[in-house]
mmCIF file of N, CA and C in Angstrom:
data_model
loop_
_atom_site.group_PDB
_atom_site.id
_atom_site.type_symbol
_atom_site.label_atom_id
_atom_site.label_comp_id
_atom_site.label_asym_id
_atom_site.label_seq_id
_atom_site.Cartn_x
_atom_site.Cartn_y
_atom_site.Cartn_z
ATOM 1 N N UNK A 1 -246.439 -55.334 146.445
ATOM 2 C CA UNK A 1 -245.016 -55.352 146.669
ATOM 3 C C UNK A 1 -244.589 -56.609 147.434
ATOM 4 N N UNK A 2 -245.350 -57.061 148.427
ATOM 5 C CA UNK A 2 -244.834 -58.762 149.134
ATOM 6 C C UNK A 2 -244.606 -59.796 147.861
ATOM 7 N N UNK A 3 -245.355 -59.864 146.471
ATOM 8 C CA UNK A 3 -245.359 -61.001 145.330
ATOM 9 C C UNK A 3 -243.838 -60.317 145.059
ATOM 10 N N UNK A 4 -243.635 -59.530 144.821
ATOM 11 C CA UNK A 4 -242.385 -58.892 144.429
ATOM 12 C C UNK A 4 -241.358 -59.233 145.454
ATOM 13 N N UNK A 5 -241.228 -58.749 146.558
ATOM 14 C CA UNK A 5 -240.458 -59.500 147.735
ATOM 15 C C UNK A 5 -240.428 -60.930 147.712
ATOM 16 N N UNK A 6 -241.558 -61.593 147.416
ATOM 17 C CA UNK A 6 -241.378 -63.006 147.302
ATOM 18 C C UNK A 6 -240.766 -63.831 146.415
ATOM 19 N N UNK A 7 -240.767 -63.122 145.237
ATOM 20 C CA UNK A 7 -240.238 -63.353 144.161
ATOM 21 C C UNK A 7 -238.674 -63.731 144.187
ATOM 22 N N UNK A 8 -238.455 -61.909 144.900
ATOM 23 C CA UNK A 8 -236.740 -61.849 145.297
ATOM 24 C C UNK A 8 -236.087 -62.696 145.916
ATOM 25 N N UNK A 9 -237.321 -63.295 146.886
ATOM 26 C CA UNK A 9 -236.462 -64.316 148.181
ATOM 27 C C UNK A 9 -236.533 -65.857 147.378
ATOM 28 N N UNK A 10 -237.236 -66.351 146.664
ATOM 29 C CA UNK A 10 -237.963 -67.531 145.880
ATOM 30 C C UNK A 10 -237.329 -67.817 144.532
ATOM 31 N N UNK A 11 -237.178 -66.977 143.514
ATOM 32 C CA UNK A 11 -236.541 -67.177 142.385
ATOM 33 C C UNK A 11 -235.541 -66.773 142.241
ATOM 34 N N UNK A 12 -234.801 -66.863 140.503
ATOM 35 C CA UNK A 12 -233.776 -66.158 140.107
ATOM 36 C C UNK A 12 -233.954 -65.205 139.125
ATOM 37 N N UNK A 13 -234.949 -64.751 139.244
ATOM 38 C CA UNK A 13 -235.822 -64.266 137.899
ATOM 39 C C UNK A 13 -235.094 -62.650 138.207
ATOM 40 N N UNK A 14 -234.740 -62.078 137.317
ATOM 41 C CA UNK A 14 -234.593 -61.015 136.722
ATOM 42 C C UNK A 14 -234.962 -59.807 137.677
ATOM 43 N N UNK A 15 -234.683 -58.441 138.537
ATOM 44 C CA UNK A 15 -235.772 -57.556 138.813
ATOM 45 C C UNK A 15 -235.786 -57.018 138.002
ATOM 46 N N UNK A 16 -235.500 -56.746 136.862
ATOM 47 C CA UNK A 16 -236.601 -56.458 135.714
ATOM 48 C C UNK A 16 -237.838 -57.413 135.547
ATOM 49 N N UNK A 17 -237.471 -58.694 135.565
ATOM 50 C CA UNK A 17 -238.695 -59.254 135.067
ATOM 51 C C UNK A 17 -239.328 -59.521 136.272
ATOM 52 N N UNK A 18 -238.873 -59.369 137.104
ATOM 53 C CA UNK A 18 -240.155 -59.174 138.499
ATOM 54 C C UNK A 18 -240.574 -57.348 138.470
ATOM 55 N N UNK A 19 -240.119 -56.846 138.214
ATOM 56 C CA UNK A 19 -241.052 -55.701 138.020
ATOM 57 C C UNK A 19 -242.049 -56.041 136.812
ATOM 58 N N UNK A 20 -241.502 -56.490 135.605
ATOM 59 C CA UNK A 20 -243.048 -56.630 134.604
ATOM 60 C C UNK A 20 -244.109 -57.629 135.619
ATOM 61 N N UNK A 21 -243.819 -58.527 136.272
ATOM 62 C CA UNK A 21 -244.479 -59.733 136.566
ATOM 63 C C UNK A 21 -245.290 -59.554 137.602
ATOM 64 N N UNK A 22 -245.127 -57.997 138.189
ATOM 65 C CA UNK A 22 -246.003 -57.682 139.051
ATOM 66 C C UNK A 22 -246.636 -55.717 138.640
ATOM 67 N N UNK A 23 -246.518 -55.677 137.750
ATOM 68 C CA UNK A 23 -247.663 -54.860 136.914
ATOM 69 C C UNK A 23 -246.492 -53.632 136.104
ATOM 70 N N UNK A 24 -245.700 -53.227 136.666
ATOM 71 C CA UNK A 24 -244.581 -52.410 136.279
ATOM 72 C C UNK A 24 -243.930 -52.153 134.747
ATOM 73 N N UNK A 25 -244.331 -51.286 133.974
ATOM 74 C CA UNK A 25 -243.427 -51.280 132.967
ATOM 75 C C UNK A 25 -242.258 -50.654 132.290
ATOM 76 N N UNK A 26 -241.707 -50.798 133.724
ATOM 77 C CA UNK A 26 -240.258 -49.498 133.671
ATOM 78 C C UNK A 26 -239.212 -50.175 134.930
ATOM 79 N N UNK A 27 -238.288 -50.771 134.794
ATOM 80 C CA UNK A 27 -237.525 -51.301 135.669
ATOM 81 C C UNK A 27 -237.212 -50.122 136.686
ATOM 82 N N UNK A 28 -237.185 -48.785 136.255
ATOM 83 C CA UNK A 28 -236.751 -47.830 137.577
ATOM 84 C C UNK A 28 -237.562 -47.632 138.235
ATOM 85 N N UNK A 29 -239.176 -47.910 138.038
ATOM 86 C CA UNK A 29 -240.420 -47.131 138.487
ATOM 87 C C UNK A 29 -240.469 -48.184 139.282
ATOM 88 N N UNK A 30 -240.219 -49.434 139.015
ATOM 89 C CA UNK A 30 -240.272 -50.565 139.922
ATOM 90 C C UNK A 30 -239.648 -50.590 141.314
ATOM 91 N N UNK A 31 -238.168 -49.937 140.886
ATOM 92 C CA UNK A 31 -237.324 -50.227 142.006
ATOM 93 C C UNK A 31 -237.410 -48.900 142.951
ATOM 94 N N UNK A 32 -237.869 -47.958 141.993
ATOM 95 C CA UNK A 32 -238.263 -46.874 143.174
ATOM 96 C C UNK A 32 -239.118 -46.932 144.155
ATOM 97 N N UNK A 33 -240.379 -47.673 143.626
ATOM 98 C CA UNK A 33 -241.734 -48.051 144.126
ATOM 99 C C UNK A 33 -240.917 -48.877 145.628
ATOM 100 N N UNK A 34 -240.065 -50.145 145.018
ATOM 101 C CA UNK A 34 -239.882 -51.027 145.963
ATOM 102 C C UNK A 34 -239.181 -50.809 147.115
ATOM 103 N N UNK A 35 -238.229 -49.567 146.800
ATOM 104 C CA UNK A 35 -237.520 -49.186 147.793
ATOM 105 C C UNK A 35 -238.283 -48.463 148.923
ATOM 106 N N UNK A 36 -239.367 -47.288 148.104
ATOM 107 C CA UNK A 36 -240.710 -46.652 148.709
ATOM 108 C C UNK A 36 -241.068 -47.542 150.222
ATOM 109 N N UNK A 37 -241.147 -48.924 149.879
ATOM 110 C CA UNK A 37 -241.558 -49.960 150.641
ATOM 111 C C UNK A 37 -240.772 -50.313 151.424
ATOM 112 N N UNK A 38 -239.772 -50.868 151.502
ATOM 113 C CA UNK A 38 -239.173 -51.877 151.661
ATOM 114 C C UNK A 38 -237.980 -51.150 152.429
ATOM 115 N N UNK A 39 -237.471 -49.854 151.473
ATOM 116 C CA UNK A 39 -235.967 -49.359 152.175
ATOM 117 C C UNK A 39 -235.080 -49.425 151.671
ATOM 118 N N UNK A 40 -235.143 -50.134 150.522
ATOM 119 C CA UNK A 40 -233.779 -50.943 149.788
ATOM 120 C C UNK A 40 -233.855 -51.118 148.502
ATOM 121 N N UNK A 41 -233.140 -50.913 147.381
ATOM 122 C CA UNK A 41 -233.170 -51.221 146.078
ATOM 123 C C UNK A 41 -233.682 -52.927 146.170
ATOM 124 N N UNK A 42 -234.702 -53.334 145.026
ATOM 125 C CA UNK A 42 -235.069 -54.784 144.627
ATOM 126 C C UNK A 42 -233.568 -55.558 145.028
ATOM 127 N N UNK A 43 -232.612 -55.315 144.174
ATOM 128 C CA UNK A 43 -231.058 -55.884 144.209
ATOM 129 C C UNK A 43 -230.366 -55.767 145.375
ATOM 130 N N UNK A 44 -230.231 -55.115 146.248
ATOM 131 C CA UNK A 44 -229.891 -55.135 147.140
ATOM 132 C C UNK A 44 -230.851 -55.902 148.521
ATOM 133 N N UNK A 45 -232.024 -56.199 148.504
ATOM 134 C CA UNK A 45 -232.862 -56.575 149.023
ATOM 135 C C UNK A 45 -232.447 -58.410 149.101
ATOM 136 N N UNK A 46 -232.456 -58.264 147.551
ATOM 137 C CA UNK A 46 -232.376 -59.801 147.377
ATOM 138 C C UNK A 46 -230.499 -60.685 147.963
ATOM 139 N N UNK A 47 -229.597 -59.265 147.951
ATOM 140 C CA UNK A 47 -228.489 -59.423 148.585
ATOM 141 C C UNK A 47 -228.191 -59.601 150.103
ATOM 142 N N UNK A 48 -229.315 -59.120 150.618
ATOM 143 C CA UNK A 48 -229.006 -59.216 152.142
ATOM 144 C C UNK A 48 -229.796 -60.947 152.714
ATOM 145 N N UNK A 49 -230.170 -61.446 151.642
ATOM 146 C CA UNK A 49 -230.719 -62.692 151.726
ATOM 147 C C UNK A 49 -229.598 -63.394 151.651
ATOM 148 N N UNK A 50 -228.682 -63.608 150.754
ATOM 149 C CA UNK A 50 -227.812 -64.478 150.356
ATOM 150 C C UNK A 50 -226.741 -64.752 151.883
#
């Protein structure tokens, strides 16, 4: 989940395609997982950056 966080903070890539890009093949299973972690939807994660 940090390649995934890193991703968010580093690119513009898709969280869909950062969920495939770090093993995931279901954009919800991803963002559930990430929130699991993190606290926060992928998208919203990458919003409190901006």
């Amino acid at each position: 989940m940090d390649s995934a966080a890193q991703l968010l903070r580093e690119s513009e890539m898709r969280v869909a395609d950062i969920g495939a890009a770090v093993g995931y093949d279901s954009p919800s299973k991803f963002s559930a997982a990430f929130k699991s972690v993190w606290g926060v939807c992928p998208a919203d994660y990458r919003r409190t950056l901006q």
